[in-house]
Coordinates of C-alpha atoms and ligand atoms in Angstrom, one line a residue:
X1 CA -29.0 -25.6 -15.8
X2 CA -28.3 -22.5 -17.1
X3 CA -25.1 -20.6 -15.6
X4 CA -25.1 -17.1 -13.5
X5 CA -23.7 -14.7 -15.5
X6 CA -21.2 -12.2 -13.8
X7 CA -21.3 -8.8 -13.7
X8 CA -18.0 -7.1 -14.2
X9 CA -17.6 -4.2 -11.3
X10 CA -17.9 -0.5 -13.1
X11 CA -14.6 1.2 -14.1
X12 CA -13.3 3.9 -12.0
X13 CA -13.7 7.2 -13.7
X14 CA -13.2 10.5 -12.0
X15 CA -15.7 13.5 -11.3
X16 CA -15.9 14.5 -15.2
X17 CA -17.0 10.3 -16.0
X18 CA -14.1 9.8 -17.4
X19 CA -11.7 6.8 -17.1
X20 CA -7.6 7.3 -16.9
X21 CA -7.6 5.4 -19.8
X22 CA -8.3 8.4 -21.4
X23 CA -5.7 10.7 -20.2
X24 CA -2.9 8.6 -21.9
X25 CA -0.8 9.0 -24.8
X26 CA 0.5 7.4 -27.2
X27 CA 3.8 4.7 -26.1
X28 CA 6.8 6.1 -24.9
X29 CA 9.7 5.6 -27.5
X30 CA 12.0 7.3 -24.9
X31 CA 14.9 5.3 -23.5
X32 CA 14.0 2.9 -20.8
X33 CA 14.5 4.5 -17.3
X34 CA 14.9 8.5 -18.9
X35 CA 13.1 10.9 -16.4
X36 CA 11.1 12.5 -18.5
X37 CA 8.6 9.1 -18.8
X38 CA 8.1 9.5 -15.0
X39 CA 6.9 13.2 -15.5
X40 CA 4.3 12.1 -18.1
X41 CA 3.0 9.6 -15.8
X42 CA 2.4 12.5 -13.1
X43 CA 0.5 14.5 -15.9
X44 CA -1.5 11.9 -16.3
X45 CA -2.3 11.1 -13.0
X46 CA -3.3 14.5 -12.3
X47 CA -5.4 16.1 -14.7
X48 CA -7.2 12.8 -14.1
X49 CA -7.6 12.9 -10.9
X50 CA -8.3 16.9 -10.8
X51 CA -11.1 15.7 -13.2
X52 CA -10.0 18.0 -16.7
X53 CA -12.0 17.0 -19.7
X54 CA -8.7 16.4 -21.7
X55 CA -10.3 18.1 -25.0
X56 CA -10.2 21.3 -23.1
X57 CA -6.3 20.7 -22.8
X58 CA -3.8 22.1 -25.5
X59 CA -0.1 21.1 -25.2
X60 CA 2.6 22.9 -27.0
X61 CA 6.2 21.6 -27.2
X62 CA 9.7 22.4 -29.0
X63 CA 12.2 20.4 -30.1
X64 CA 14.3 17.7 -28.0
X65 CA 14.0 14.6 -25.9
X66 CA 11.3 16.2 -23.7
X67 CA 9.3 18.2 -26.2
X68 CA 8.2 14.6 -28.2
X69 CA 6.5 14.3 -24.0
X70 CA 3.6 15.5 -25.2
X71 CA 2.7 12.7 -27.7
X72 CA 2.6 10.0 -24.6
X73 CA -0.4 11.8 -22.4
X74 CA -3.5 13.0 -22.7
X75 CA -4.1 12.1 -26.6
X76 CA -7.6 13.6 -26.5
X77 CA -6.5 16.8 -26.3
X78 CA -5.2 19.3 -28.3
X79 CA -1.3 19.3 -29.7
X80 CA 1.1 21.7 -31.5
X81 CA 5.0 20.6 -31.7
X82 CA 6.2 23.7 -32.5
X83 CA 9.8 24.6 -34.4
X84 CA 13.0 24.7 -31.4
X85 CA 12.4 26.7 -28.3
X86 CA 9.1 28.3 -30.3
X87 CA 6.8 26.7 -27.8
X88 CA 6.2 30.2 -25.9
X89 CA 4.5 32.0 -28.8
X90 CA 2.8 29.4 -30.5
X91 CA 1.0 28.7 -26.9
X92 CA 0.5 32.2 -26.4
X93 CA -1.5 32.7 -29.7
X94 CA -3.7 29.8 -29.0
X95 CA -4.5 31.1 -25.3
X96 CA -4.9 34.7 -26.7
X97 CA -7.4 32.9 -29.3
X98 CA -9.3 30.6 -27.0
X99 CA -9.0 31.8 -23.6
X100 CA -10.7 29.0 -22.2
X101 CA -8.2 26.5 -23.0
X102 CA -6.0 25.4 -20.3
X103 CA -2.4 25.2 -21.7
X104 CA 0.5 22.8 -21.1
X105 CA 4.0 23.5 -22.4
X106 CA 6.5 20.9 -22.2
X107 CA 10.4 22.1 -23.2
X108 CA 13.8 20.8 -22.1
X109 CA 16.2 22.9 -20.8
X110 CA 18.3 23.4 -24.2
X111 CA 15.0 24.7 -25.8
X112 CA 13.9 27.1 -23.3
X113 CA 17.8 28.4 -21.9
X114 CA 19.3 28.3 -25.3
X115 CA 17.3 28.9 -28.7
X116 CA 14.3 29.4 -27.3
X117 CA 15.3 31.8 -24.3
X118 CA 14.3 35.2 -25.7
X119 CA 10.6 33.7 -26.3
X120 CA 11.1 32.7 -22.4
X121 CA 11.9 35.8 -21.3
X122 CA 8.7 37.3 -22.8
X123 CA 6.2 34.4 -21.5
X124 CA 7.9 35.5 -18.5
X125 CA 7.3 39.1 -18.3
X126 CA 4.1 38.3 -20.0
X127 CA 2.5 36.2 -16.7
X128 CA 0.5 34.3 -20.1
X129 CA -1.9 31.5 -18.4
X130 CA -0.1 28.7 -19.2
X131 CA 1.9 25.7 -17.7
X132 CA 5.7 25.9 -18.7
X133 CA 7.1 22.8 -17.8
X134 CA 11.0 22.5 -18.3
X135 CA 12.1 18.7 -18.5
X136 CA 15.7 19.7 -17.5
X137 CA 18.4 16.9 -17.6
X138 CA 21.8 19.4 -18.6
X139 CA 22.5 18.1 -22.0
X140 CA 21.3 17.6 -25.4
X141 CA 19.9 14.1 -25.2
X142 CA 18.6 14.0 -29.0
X143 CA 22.4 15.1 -30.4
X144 CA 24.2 12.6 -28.2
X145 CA 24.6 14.8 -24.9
X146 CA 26.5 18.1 -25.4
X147 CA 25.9 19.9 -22.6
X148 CA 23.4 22.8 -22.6
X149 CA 23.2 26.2 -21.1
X150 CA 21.5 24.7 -17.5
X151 CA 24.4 22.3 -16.9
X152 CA 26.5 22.8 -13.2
X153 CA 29.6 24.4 -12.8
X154 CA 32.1 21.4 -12.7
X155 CA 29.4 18.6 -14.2
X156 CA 31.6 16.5 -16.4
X157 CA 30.2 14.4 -19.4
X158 CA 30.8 10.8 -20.0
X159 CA 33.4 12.0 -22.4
X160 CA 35.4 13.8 -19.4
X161 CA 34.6 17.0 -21.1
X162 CA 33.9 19.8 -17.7
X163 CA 31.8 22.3 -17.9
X164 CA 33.3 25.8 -16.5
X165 CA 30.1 27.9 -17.6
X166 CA 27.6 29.0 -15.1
X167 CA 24.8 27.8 -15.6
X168 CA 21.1 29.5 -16.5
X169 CA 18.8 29.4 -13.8
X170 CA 15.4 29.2 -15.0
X171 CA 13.5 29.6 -11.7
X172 CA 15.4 32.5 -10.8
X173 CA 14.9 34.0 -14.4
X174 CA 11.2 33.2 -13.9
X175 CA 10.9 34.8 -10.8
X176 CA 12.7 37.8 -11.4
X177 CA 10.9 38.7 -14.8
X178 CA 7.4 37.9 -13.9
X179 CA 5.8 34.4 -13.6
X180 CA 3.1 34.3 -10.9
X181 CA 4.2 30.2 -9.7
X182 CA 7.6 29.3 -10.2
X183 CA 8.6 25.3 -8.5
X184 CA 11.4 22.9 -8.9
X185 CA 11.3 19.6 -8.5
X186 CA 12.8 16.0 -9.4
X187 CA 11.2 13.5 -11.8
X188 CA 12.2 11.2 -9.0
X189 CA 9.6 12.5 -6.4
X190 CA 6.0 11.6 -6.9
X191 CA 4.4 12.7 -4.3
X192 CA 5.7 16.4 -4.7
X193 CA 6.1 16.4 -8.4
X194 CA 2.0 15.5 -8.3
X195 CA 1.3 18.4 -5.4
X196 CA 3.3 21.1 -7.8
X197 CA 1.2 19.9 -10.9
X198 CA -2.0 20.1 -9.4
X199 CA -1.2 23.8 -7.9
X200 CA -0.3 24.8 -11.6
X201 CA -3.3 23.4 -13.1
X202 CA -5.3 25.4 -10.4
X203 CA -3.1 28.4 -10.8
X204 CA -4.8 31.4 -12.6
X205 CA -1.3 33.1 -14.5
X206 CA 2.0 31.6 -15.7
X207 CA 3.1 28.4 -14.0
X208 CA 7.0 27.4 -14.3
X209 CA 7.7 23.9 -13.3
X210 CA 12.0 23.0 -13.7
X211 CA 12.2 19.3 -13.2
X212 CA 15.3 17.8 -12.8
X213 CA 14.7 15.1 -15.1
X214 CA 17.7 12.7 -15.5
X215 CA 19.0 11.3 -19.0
X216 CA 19.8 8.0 -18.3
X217 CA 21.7 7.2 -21.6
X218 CA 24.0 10.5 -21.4
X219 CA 24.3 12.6 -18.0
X220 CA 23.3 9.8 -15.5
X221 CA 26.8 9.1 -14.4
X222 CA 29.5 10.1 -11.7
X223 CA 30.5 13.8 -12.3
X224 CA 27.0 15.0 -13.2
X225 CA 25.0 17.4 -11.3
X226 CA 21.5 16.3 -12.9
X227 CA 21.9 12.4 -12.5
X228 CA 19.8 9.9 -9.9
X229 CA 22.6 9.9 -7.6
X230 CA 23.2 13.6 -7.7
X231 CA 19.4 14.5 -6.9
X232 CA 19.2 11.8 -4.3
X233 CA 21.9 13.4 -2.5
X234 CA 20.9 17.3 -3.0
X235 CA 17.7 17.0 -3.2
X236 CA 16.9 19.8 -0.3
X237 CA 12.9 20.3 -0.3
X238 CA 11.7 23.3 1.2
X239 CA 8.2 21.7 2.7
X240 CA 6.1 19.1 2.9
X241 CA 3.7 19.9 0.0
X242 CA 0.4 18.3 -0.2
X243 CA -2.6 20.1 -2.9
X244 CA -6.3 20.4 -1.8
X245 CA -8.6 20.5 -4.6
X246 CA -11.7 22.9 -3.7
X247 CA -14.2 20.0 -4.8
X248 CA -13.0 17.3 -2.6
X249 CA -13.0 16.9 1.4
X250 CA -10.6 18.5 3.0
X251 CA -8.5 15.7 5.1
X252 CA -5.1 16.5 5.6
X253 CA -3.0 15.9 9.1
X254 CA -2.3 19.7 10.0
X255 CA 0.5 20.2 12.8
X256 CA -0.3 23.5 15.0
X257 CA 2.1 25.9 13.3
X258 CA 3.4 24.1 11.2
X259 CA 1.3 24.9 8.0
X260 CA 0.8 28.0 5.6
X261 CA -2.4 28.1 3.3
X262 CA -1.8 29.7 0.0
X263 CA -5.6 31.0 -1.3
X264 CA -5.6 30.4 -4.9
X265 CA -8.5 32.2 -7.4
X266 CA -10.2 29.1 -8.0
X267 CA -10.7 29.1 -4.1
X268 CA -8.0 26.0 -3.9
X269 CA -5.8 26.0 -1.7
X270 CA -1.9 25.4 -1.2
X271 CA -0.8 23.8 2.1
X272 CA 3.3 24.2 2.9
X273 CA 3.8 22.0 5.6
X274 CA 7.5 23.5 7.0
X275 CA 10.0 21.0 7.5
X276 CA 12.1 23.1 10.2
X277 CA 12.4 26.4 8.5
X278 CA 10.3 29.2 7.7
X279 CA 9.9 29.4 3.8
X280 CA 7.4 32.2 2.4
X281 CA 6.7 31.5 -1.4
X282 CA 5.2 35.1 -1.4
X283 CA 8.5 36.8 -0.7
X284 CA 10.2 37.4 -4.0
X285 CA 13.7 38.1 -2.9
X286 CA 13.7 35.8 -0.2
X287 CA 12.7 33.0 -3.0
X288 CA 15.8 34.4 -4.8
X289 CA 18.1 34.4 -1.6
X290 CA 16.9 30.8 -1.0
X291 CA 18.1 29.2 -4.8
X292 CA 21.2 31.1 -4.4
X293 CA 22.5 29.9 -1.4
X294 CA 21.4 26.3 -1.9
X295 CA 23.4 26.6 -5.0
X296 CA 26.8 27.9 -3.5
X297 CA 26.3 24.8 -1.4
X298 CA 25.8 22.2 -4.2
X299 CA 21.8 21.6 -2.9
X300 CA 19.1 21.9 -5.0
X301 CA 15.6 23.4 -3.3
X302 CA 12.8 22.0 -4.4
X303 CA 9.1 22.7 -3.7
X304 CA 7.3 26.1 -4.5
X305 CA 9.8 28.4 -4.3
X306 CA 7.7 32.0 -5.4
X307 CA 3.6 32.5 -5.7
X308 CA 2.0 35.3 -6.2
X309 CA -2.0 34.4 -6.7
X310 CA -3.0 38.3 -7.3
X311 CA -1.1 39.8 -10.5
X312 CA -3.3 39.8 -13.5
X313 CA -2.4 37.5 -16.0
X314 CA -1.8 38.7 -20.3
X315 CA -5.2 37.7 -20.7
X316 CA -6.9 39.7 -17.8
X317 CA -4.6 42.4 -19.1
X318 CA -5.8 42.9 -22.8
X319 CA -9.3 43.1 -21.1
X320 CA -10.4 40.6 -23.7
X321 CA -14.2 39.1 -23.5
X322 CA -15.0 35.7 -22.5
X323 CA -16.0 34.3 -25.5
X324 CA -13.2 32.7 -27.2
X325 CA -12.0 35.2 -29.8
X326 CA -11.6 32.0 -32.4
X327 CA -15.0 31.6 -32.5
X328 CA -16.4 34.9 -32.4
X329 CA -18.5 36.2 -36.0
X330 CA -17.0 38.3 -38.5
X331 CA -19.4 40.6 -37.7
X332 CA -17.8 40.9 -33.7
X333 CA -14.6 41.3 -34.8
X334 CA -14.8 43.6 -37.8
X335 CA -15.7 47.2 -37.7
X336 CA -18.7 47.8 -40.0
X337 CA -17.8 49.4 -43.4
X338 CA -18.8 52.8 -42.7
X339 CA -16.1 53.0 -39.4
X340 CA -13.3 51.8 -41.9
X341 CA -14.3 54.5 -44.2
X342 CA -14.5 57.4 -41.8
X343 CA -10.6 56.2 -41.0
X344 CA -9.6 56.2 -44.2
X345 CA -11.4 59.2 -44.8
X346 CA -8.9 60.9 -41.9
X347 CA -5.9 59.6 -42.9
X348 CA -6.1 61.1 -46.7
Ligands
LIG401 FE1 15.8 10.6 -22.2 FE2 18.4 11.0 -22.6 FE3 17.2 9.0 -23.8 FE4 16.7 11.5 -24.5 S1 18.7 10.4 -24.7 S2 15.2 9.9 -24.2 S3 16.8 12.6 -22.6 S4 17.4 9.2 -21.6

């Protein structure tokens, strides 16, 4: 008699047919337990589920713990590992080249405050469509945990060594020179961590994303200011944040007066649920007001602290044409022989 043969159910793929199989990277040779593993998962999970064919995806990185990130997601897509704290110019030349590309930039906090901060300063003022993502844990994880330039006043290392610097704020830099979506949040927090990601993928202009990412092997102890313990006890979010793609239903529990909608250009939208205060992300000093005084009380905000979803990004602003300028003819890009003669002609 001869046996039925079983079907096996069809994978689950998301609305470009893909599976998530194929938004992963390569394994993780990160220590067990450091935060940055959690944020790659959350990449993952969202350009999957936002449905981003992952060879229209380029991700740039540095030097450090966090910038080797980019090796353990999204393997189909395209990769530069650029010199320390050069991530900002390399991914700017590649948007500027193929403005179709959807960028990812994944630094830690000694690459973007320290070596690489005068490249940050002019992503910033740039507004380049790009997502910045700082993995930020305080210290130097790959040379055995000095601290860096984003450590808290007061944060002590395992060592006993204190800090007395203040620290670099990098969402307050980023708001105050010019990126269009600045957020903070903690490696720690799914749910949120997956609501800012999905906002920056949908965001048209420069996204900035500081997560406090803990190193478990060097700043995860009693004394720090970026460990587990620390976050779970600051941890002050600003709202209840929750992402609605444009594509998919909108199903969302909204309490009268309780929600802000935030119109993004792709026509998604942003929903801030309040949590007993009224935060505006589109009031600039008011986001600045708001880091400040959590920090003078130890807290750290998280959520979207600024967006502004109506300055023209780099790109809009060189007026360049849609075609991607990398794959544009000689004959596009070159004035014709006579032009270069009539200049020359001028000039003598
Ligand atoms: Fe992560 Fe720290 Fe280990 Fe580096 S040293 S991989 S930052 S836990």
């Amino acid at each position: 008699m001869a046996t039925a043969s079983v079907t096996p159910p069809p994978k689950k793929t998301n609305r470009a047919g893909l599976e998530v199989a194929q938004y992963k990277g390569g394994k993780s040779t990160l220590c067990a337990g450091c935060g940055h593993n959690s944020i790659s998962e959350r990449i993952i999970e969202c350009f999957y589920e936002m449905g981003i064919e992952p060879w229209s995806v380029a991700k740039f990185s540095g030097i450090g713990c966090s910038s080797k990130s980019p090796a353990y997601f999204l393997s189909l897509a395209h990769g530069f590992n650029a010199v320390h704290g050069r991530a900002p110019s390399v991914a700017t030349g590649a948007i500027l080249a193929n403005r179709h590309l959807l960028g990812i930039a994944v630094t830690g906090d000694g690459d973007t405050a320290s070596i690489g901060i005068g490249q940050f300063m002019h992503l910033l003022r740039r507004n380049v469509p790009l997502i910045y993502l700082i993995e930020n844990n305080g210290v130097y994880g790959l040379t055995k945990g000095q601290f860096s330039a984003t450590a808290g006043v007061g944060s002590r290392l395992k060592t006993g060594v204190v800090n007395e610097l203040e620290p670099i704020d990098c969402c307050v830099e980023a708001i105050t020179l010019g990126a269009t979506l600045v957020a903070r949040s903690f490696s720690g927090d799914k749910r949120q961590l997956q609501a800012i990601l999905k906002t920056a993928i949908a965001h048209k202009g420069l996204s900035v994303i500081d997560v406090i990412s803990p190193c478990v092997t060097f700043n995860d102890h009693e004394g720090s200011t970026k460990s587990y313990a620390y976050m779970k006890e600051h941890d002050a979010p600003l709202h209840e944040l929750d992402f609605v793609p444009a594509y998919a239903e909108i199903a969302v529990e909204i309490e009268e007066g309780e929600t802000r909608a935030v119109e993004l250009h792709d026509g998604s939208r942003l929903l801030l649920k309040k949590l007993g205060r009224d935060y505006d992300p589109s009031d600039k000093l008011g986001a600045l007001r708001t880091v400040h005084e959590a920090g003078q009380q130890g807290q750290v905000v998280t959520g979207v602290l600024y967006l502004d979803a109506s300055r023209k990004h780099f790109i809009d602003l060189l007026n360049l044409v849609d075609e991607p300028l990398a794959t544009l003819p000689k004959s596009r890009v070159r004035p014709p022989r006579e032009a270069l003669d009539q200049i020359m002609a001028e000039l003598r």
